[in-house]
C-alpha atoms as a PDB file:
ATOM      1  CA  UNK A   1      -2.301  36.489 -89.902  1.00  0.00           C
ATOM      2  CA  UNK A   2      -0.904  36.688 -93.343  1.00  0.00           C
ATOM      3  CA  UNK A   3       0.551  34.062 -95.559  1.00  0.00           C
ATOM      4  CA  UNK A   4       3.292  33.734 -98.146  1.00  0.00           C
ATOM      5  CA  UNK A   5       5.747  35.819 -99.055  1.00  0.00           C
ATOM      6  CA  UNK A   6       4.668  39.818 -99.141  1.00  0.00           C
ATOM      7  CA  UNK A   7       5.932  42.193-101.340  1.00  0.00           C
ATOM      8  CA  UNK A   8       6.402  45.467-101.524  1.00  0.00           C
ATOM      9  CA  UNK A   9       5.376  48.729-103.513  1.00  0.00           C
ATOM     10  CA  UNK A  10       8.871  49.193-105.091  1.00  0.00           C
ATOM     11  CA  UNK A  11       9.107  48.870-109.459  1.00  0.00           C
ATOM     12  CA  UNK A  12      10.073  46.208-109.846  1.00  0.00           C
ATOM     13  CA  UNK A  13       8.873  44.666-106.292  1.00  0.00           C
ATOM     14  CA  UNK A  14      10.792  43.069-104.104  1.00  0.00           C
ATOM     15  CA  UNK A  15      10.257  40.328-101.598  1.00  0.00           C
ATOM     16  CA  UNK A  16       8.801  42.422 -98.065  1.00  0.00           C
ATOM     17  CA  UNK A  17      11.689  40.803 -95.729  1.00  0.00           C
ATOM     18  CA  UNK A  18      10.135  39.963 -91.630  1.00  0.00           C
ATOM     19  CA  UNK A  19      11.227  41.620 -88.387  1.00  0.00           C
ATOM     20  CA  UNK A  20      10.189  41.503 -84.702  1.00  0.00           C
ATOM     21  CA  UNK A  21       9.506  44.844 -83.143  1.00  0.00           C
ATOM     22  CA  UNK A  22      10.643  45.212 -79.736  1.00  0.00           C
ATOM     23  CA  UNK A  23       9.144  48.050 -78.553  1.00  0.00           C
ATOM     24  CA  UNK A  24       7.646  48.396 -75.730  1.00  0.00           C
ATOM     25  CA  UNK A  25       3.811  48.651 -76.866  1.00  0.00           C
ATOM     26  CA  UNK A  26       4.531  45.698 -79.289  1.00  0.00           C
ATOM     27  CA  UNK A  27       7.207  43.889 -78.178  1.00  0.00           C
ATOM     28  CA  UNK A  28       7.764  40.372 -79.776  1.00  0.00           C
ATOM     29  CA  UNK A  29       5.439  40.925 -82.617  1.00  0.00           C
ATOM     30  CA  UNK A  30       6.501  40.568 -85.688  1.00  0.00           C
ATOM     31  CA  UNK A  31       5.904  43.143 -89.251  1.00  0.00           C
ATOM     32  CA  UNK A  32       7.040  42.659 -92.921  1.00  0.00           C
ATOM     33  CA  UNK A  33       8.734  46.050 -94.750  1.00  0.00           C
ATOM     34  CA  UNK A  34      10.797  46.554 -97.759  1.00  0.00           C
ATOM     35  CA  UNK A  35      14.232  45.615 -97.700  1.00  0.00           C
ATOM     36  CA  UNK A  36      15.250  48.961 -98.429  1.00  0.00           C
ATOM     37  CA  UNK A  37      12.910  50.703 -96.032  1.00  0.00           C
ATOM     38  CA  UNK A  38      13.256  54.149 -95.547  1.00  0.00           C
ATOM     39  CA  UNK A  39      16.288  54.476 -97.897  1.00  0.00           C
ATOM     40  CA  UNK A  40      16.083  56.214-101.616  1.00  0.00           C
ATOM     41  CA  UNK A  41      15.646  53.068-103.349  1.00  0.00           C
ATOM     42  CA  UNK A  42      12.759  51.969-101.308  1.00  0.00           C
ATOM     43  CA  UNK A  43       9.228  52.255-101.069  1.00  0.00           C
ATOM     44  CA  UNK A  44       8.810  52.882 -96.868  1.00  0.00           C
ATOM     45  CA  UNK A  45       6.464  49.659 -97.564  1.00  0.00           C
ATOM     46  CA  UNK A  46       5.735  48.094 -94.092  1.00  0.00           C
ATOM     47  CA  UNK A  47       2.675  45.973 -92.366  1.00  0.00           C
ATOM     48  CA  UNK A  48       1.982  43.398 -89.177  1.00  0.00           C
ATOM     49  CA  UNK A  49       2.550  40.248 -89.752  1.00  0.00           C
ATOM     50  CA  UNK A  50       1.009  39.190 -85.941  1.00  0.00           C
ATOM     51  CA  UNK A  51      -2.529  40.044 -85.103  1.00  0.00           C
ATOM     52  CA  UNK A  52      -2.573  42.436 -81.861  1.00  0.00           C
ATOM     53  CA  UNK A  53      -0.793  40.685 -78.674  1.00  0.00           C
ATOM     54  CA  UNK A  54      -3.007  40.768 -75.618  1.00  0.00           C
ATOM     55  CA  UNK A  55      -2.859  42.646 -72.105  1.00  0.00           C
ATOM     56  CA  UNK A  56      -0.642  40.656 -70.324  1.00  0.00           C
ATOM     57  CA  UNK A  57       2.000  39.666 -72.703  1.00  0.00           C
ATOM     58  CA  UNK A  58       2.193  43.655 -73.253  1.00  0.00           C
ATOM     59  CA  UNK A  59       3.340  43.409 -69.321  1.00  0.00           C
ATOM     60  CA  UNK A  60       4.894  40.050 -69.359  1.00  0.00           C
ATOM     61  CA  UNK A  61       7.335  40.072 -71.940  1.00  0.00           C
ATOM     62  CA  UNK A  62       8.611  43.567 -71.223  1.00  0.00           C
ATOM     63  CA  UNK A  63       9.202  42.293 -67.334  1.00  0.00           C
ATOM     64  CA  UNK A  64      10.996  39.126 -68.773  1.00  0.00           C
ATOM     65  CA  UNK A  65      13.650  41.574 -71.639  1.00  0.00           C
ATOM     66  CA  UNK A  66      14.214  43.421 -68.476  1.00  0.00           C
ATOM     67  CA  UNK A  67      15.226  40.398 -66.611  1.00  0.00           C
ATOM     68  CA  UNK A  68      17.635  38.737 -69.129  1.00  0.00           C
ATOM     69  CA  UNK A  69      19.405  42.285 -69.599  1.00  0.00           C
ATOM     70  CA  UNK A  70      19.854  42.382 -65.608  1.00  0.00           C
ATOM     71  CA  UNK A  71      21.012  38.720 -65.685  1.00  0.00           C
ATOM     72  CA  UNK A  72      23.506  39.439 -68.812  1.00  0.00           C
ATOM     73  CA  UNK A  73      24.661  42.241 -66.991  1.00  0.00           C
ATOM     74  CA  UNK A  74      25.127  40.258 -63.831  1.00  0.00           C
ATOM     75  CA  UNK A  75      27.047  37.913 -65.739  1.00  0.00           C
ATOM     76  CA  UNK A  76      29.403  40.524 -67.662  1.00  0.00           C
ATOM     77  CA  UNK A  77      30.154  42.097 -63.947  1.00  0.00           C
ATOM     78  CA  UNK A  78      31.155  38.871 -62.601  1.00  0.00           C
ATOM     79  CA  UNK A  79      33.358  37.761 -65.812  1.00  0.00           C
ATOM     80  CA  UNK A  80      35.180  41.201 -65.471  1.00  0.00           C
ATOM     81  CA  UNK A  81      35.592  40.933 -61.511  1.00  0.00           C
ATOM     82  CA  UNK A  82      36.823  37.097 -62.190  1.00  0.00           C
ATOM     83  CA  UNK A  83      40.108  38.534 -64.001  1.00  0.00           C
ATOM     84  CA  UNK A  84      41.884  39.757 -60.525  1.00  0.00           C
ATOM     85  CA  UNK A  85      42.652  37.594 -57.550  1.00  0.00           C
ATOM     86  CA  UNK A  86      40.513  39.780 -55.238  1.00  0.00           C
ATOM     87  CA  UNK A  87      37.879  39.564 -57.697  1.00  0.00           C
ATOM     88  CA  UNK A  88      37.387  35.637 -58.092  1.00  0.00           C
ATOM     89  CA  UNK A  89      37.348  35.981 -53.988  1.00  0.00           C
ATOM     90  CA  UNK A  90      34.830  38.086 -53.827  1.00  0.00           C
ATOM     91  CA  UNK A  91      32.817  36.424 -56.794  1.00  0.00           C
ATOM     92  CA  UNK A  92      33.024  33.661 -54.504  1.00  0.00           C
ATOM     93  CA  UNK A  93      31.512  34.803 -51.698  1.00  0.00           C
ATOM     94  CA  UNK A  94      29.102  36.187 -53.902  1.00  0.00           C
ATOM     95  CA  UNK A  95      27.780  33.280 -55.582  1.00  0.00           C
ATOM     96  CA  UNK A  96      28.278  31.523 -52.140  1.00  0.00           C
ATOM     97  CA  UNK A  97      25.923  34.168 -50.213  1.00  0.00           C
ATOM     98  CA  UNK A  98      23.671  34.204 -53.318  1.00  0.00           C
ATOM     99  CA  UNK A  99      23.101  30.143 -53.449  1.00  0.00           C
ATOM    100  CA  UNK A 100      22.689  30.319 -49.430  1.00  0.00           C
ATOM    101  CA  UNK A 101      19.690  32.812 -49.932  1.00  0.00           C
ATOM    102  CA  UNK A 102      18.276  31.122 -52.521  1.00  0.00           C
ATOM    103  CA  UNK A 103      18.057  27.651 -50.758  1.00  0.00           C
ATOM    104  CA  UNK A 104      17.352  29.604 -47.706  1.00  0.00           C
ATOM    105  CA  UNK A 105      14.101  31.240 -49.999  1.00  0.00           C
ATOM    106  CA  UNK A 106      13.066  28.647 -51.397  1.00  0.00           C
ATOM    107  CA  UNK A 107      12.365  26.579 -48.615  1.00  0.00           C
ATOM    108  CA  UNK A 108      10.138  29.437 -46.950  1.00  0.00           C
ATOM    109  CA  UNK A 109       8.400  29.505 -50.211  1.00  0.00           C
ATOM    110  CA  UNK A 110       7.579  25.900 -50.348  1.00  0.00           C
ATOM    111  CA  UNK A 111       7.214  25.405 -46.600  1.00  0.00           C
ATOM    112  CA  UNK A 112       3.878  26.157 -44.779  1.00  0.00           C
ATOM    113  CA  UNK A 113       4.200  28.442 -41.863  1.00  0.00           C
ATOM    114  CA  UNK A 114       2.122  27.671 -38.901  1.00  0.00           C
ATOM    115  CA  UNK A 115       2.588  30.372 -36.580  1.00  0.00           C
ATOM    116  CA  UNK A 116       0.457  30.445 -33.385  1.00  0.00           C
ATOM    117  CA  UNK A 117       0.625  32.256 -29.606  1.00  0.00           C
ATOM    118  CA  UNK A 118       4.357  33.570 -31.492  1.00  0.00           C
ATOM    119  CA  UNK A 119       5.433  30.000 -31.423  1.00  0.00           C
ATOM    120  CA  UNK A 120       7.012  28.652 -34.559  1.00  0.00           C
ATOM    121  CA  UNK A 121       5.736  25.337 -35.501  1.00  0.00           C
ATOM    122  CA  UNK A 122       8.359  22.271 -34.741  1.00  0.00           C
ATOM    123  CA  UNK A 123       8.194  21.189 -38.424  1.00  0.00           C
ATOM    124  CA  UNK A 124       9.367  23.954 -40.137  1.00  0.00           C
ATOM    125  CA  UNK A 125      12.151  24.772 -37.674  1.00  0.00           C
ATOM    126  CA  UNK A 126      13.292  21.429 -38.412  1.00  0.00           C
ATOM    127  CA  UNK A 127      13.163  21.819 -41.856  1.00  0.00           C
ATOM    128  CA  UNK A 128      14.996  24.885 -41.747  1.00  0.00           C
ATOM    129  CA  UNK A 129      17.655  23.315 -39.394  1.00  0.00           C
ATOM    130  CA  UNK A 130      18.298  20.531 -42.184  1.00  0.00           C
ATOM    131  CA  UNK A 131      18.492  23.113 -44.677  1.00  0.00           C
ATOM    132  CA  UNK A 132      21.168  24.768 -42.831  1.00  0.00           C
ATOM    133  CA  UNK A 133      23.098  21.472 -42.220  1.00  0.00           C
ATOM    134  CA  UNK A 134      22.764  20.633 -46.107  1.00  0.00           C
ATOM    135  CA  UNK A 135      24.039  23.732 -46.486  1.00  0.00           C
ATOM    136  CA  UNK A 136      26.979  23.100 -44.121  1.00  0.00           C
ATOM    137  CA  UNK A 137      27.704  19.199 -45.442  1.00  0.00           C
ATOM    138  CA  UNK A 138      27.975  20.449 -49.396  1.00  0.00           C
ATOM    139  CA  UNK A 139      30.327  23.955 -48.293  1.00  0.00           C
ATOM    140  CA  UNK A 140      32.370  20.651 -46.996  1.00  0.00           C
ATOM    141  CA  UNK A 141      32.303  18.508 -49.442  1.00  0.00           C
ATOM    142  CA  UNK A 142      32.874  21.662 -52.628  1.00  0.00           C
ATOM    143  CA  UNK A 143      36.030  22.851 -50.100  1.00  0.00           C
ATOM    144  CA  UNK A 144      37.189  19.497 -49.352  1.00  0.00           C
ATOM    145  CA  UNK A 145      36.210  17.835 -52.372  1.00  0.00           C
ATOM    146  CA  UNK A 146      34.512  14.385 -52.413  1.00  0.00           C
ATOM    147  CA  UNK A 147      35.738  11.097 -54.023  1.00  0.00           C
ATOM    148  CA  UNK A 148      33.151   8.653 -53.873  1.00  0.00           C
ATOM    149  CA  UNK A 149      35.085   5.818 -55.282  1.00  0.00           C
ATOM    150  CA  UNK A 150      37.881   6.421 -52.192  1.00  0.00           C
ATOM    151  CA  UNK A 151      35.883   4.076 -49.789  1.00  0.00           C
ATOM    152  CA  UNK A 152      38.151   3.332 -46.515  1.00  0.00           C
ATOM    153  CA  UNK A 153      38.209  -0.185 -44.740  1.00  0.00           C
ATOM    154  CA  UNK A 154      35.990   0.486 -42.052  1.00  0.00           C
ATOM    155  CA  UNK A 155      33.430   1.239 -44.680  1.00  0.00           C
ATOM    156  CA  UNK A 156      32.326   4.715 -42.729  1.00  0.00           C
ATOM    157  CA  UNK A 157      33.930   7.075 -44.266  1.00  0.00           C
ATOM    158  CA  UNK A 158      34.414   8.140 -47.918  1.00  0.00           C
ATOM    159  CA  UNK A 159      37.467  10.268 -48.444  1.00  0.00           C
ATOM    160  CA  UNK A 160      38.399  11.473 -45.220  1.00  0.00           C
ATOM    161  CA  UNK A 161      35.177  12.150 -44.264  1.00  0.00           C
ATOM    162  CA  UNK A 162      34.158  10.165 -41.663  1.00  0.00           C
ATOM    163  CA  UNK A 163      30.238   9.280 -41.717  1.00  0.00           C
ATOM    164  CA  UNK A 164      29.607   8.314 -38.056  1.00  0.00           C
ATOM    165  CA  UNK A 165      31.701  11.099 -36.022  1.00  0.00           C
ATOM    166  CA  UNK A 166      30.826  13.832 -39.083  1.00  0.00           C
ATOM    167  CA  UNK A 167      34.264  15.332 -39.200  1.00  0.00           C
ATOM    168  CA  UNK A 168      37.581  14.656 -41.652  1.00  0.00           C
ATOM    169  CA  UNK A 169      40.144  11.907 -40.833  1.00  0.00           C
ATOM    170  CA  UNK A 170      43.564  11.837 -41.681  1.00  0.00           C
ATOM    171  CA  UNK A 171      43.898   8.080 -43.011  1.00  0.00           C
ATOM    172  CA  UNK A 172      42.080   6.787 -45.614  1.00  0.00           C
END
């Protein structure tokens, strides 16, 4: 790698300025060229900065620029659908459905599955029982909303929500 300020072939020279390339067979790495590159007043000066990236950051980094464009795209969709009353519903349900496979996913990732004979193993229907009930308890408590200061005199319930029957009173 090269050090210091470069510069280039123009009379008088000039200070090289940096830039990152982002193409696909170098993406990320960075070059030095003449400020005026490929105009009349410059000298089409130009050289790497970065030694040579490896194999899998050739892959990798590609992958990951695709993924933020998808994401800011994602995002730009769901501003723009936000701006009409049908559209907030059904970014709603979106992000809704979207969080519920998510948590749903993530637990199969991070549970083991012990499948034997076709029968599921206890624990992990168990698991996935909770997860549903979580899932269940905080559509609740984001609809319903959830004061947790608001503690009632029996000391059971929080808000309307009573703990020990699991449903919503109407005195607080």
């Amino acid at each position: 790698m090269s050090t210091g300020p470069h510069l280039c072939r123009c009379d008088p020279p000039r200070v090289a300025e940096m830039k990152t390339s982002w193409t696909n067979k170098n993406p990320g790495r960075r070059f030095v060229r003449c400020p005026f590159h490929q105009q009349e007043q410059g000298c089409n000066f130009w050289m790497w900065y970065d030694p040579p990236m490896c194999e899998r950051a050739l892959v990798v980094i590609p992958g990951l620029l695709r993924k933020i464009r998808n994401l800011e795209m994602e995002v730009s969709n769901l501003s723009e659908a936000c701006n009409s009353k049908e559209g907030h519903e059904s970014v709603e349900n979106y992000i809704n459905n979207k969080e519920q496979n998510e948590c749903v996913e993530s637990c199969h990732e991070s549970t083991p599955t012990m499948i034997m004979n076709n029968d599921v193993h206890f624990g992990q229907v168990l698991l996935q029982l909770q997860v549903v009930v979580l899932y269940f308890e905080l559509t609740v408590v984001v609809h319903f909303g959830w004061d947790w200061d608001a503690k009632s005199n029996s000391g059971n319930s929080y808000a309307g929500w009573d703990m020990m029957s699991g449903s919503l009173s109407d005195g607080i």
